[in-house]
mmCIF file of C-alpha atoms in Angstrom:
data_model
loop_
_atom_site.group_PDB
_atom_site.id
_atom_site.type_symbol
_atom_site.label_atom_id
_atom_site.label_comp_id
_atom_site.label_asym_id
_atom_site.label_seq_id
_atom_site.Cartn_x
_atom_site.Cartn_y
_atom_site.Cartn_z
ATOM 1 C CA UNK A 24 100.594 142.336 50.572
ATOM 2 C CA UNK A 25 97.405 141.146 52.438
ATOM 3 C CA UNK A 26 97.516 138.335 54.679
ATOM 4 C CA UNK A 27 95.767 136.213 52.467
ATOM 5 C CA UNK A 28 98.229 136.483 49.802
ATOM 6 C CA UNK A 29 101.066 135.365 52.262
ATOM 7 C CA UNK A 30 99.162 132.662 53.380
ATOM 8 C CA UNK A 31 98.922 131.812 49.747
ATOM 9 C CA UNK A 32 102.527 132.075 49.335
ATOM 10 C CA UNK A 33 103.917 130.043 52.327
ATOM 11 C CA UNK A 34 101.626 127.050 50.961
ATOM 12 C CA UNK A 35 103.849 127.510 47.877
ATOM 13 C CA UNK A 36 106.782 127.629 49.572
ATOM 14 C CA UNK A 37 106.442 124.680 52.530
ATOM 15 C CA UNK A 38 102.965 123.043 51.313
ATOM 16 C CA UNK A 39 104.379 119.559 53.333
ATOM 17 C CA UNK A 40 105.732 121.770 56.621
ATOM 18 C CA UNK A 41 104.741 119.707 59.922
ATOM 19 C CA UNK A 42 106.082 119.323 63.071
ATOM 20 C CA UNK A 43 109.511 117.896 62.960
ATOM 21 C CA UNK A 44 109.904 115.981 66.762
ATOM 22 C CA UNK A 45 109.955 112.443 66.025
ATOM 23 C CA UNK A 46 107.397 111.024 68.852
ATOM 24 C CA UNK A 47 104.991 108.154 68.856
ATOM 25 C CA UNK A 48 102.456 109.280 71.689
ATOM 26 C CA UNK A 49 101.587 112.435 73.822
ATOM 27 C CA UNK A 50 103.506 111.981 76.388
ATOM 28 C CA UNK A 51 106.607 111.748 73.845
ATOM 29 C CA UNK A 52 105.471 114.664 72.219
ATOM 30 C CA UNK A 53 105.484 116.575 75.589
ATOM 31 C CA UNK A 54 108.520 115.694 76.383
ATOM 32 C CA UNK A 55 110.105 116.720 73.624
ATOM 33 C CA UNK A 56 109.089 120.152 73.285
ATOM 34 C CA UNK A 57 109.931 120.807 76.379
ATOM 35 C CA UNK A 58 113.572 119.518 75.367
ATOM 36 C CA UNK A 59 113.359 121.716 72.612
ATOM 37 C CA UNK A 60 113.883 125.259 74.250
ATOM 38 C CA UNK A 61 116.730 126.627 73.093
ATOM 39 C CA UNK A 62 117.788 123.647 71.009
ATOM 40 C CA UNK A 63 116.975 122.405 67.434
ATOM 41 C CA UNK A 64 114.410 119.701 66.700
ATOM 42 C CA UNK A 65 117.588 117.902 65.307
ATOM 43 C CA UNK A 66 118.930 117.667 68.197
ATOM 44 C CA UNK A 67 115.724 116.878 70.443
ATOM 45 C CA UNK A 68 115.380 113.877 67.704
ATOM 46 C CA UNK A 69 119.415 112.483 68.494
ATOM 47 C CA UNK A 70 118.678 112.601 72.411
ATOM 48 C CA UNK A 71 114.805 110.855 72.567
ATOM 49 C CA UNK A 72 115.340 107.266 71.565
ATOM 50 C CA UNK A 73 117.921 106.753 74.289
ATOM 51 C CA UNK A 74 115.524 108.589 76.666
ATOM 52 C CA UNK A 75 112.474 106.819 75.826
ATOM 53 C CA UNK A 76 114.186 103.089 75.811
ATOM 54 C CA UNK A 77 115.468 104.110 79.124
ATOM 55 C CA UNK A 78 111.818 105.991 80.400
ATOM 56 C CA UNK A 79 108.932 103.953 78.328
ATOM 57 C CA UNK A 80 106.042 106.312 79.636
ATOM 58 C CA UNK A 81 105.336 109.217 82.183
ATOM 59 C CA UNK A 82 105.820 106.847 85.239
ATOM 60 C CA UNK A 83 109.099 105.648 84.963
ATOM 61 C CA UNK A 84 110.309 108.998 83.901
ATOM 62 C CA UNK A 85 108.186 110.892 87.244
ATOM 63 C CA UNK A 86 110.676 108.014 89.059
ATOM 64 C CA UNK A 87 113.754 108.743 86.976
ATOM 65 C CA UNK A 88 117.163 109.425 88.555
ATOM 66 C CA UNK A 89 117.703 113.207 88.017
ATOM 67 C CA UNK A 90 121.151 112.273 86.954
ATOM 68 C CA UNK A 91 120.634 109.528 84.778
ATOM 69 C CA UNK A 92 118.173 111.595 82.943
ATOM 70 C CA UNK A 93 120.965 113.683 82.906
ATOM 71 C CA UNK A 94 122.898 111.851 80.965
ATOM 72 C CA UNK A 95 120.445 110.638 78.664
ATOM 73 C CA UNK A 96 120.179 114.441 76.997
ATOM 74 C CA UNK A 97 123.439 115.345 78.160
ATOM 75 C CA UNK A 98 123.961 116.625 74.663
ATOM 76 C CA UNK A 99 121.605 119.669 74.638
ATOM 77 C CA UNK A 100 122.227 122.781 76.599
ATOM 78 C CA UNK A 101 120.947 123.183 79.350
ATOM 79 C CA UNK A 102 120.648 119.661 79.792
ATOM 80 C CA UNK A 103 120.556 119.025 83.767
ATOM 81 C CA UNK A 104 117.954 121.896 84.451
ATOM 82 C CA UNK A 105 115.795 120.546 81.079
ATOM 83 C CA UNK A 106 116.791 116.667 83.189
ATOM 84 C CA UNK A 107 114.835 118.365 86.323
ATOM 85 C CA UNK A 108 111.897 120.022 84.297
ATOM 86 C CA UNK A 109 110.908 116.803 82.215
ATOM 87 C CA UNK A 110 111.100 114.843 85.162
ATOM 88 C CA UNK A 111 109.056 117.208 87.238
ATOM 89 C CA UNK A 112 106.919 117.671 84.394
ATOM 90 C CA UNK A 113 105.648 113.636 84.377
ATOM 91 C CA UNK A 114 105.850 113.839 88.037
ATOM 92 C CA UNK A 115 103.116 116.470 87.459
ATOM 93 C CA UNK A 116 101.367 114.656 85.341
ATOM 94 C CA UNK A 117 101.428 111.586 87.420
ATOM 95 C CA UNK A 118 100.295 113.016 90.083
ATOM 96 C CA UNK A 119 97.641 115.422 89.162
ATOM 97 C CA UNK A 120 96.137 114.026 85.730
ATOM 98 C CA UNK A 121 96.378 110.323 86.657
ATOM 99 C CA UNK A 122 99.303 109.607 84.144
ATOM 100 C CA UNK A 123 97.678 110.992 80.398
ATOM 101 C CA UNK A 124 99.106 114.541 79.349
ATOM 102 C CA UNK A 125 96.437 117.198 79.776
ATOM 103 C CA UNK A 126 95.036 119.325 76.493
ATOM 104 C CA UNK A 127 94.073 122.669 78.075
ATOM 105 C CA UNK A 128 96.072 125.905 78.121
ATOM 106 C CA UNK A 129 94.902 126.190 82.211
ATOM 107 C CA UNK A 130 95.897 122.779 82.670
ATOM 108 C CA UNK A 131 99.358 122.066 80.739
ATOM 109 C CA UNK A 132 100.791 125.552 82.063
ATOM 110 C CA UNK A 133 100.633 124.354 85.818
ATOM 111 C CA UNK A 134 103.156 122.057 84.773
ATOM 112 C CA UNK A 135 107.013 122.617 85.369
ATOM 113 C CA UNK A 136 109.022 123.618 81.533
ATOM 114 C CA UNK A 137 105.695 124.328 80.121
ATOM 115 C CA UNK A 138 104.627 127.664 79.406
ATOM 116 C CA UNK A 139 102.346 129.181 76.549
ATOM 117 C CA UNK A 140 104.498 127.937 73.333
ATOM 118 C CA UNK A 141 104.879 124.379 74.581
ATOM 119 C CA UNK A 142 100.874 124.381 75.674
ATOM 120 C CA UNK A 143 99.965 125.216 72.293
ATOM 121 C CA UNK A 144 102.236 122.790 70.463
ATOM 122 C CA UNK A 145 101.297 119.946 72.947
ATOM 123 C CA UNK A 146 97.501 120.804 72.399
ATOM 124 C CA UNK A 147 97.924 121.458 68.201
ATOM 125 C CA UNK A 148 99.656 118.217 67.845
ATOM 126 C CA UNK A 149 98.742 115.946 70.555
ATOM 127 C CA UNK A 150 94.673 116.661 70.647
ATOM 128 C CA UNK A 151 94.350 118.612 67.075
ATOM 129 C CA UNK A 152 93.218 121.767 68.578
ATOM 130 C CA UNK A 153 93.528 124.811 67.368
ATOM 131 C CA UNK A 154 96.535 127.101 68.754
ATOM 132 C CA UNK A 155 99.019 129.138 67.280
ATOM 133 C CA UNK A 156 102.819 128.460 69.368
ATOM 134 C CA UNK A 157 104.786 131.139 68.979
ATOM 135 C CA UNK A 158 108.666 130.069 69.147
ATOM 136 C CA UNK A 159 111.689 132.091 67.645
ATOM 137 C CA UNK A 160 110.990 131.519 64.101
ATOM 138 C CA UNK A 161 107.331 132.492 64.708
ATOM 139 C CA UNK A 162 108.117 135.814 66.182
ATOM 140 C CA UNK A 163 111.095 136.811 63.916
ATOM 141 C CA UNK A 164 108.492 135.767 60.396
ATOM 142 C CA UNK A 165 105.304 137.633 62.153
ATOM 143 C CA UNK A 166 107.404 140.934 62.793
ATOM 144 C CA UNK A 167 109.413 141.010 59.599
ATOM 145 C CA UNK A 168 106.420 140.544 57.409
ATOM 146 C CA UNK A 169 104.530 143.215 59.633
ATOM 147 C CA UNK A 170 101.819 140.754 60.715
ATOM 148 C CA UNK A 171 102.633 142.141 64.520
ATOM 149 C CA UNK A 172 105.069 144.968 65.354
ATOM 150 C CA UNK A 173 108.474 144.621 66.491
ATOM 151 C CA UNK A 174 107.645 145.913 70.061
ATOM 152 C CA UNK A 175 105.289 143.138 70.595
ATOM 153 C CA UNK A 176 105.399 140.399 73.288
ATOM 154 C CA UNK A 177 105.193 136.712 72.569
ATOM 155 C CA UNK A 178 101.602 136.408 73.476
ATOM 156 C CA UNK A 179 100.879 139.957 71.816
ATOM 157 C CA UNK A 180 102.011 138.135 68.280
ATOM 158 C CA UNK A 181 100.474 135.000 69.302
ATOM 159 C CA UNK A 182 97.294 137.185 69.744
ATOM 160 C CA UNK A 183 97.651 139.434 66.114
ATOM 161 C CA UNK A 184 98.443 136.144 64.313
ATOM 162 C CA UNK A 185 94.656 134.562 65.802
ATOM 163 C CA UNK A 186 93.471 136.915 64.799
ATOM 164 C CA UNK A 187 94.503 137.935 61.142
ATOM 165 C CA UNK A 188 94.735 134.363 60.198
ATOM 166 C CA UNK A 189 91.270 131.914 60.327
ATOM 167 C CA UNK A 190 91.838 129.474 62.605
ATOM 168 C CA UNK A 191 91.404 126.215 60.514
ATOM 169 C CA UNK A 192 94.577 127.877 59.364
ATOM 170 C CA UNK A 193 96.712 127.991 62.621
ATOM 171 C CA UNK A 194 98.401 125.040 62.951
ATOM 172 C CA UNK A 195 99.191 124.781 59.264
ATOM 173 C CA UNK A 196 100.354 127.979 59.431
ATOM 174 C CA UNK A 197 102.312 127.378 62.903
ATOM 175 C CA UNK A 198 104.239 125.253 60.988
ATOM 176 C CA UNK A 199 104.633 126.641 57.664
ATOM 177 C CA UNK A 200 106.213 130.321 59.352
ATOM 178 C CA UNK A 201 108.348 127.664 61.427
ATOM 179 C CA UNK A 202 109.740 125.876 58.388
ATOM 180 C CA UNK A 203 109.915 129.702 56.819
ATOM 181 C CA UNK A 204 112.267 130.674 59.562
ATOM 182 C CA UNK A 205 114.313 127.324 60.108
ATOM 183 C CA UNK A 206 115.318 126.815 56.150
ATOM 184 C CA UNK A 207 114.987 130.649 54.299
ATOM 185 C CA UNK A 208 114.608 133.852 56.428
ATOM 186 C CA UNK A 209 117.255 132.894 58.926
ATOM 187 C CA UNK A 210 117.802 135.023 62.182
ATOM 188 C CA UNK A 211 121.473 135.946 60.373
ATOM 189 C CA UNK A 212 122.138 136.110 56.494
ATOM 190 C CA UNK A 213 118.450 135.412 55.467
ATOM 191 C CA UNK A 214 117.458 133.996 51.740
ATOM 192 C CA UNK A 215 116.461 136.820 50.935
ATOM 193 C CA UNK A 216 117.286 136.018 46.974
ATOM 194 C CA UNK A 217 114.550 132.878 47.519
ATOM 195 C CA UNK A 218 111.971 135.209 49.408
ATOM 196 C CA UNK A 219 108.785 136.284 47.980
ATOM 197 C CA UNK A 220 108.301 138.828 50.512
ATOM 198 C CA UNK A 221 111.453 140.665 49.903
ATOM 199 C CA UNK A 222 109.145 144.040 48.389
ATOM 200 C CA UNK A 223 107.673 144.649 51.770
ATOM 201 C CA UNK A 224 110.015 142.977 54.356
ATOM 202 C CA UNK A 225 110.240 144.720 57.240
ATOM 203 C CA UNK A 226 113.733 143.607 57.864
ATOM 204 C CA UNK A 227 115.334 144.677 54.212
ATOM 205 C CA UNK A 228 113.584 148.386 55.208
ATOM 206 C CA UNK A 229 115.715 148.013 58.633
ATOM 207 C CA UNK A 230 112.308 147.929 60.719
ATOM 208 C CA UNK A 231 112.914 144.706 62.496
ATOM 209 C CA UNK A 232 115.517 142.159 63.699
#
């Protein structure tokens, strides 16, 4: 199956699929994905309306309490080192792009909890550029339909998937292999009985995880 012809079938599938943290500005959006590590969006989504009524904006969160941030997403895991990144993260962004969230890969990746995958969200959905973030879900879909290999590093996939797919496509498609993952081809006990892909899945030959 060419890559066109999964492209054609995820818009099928997921023609709606967008990005699923509630937020209202960038420096909500920011936040929240760096909350998200590790975590569902669900769960993100039950923790930020405390945080934000407590932290309006990027200064009173660079000024927070470490503890009282604490306790503000003291359901996630992880919750007091994810309390120390967001707040060093604003602190960051306080201090060094006078308050507004930056929108370059260079720029976003000097600050603490943000590393390639939350760049490229932050930049996709906060400034509508191109980029292709490359979580879990991402990585399991580009492997199992052999858009990348199973060897391959994070930023290898990220790489494979700029280039097979055109890039008015990439955040679209970000998404789409997201909501994929999340709601059919499951890390465990995938859909497979929903799955268009099932003739050439790499994970039904027992080629990838």
């Amino acid at each position: 199956m060419t890559t066109e012809e999964i492209l054609n079938h995820l818009d099928e599938l997921f023609p709606e699929a967008r990005c699923e943290l509630i937020h209202h500005n960038n420096y909500e959006m920011a936040v929240a994905v760096v909350l998200s590590a590790q975590t569902t969006d669900a769960s993100v989504n039950r923790v930020t309306p405390g945080l934000f009524a407590k932290y309006p904006d990027v200064y009173a969160l660079a000024e927070g309490n470490p503890d009282e941030i604490a306790a503000c997403i003291r359901s996630l895991g992880l919750y007091r080192n994810k309390a120390r990144q967001i707040k060093a993260m604003a602190q960051g962004i306080v201090e060094r792009f006078d308050g507004e969230v930056p929108s370059t890969m260079k720029e976003l990746t000097t600050l603490p909890g943000v590393g390639r995958k939350c760049a490229n969200v932050i930049m996709s959905e906060c400034f509508g550029k191109p980029a292709m973030a490359v979580d879990t879900h991402v990585n399991r879909i580009a492997k199992r339909l052999g858009l990348a290999k199973a060897v391959d590093s994070l930023e290898d996939v990220e790489r494979k998937l700029k280039r097979k797919i055109p890039r008015d496509r990439w955040i679209k498609t970000h998404h789409q292999m997201i909501f994929f993952g999340r709601y059919l081809c499951h890390s465990r006990s995938p859909a497979c009985e929903k799955c268009p892909f099932t003739d050439f899945c790499l994970y039904r030959k027992g080629k990838a995880k």
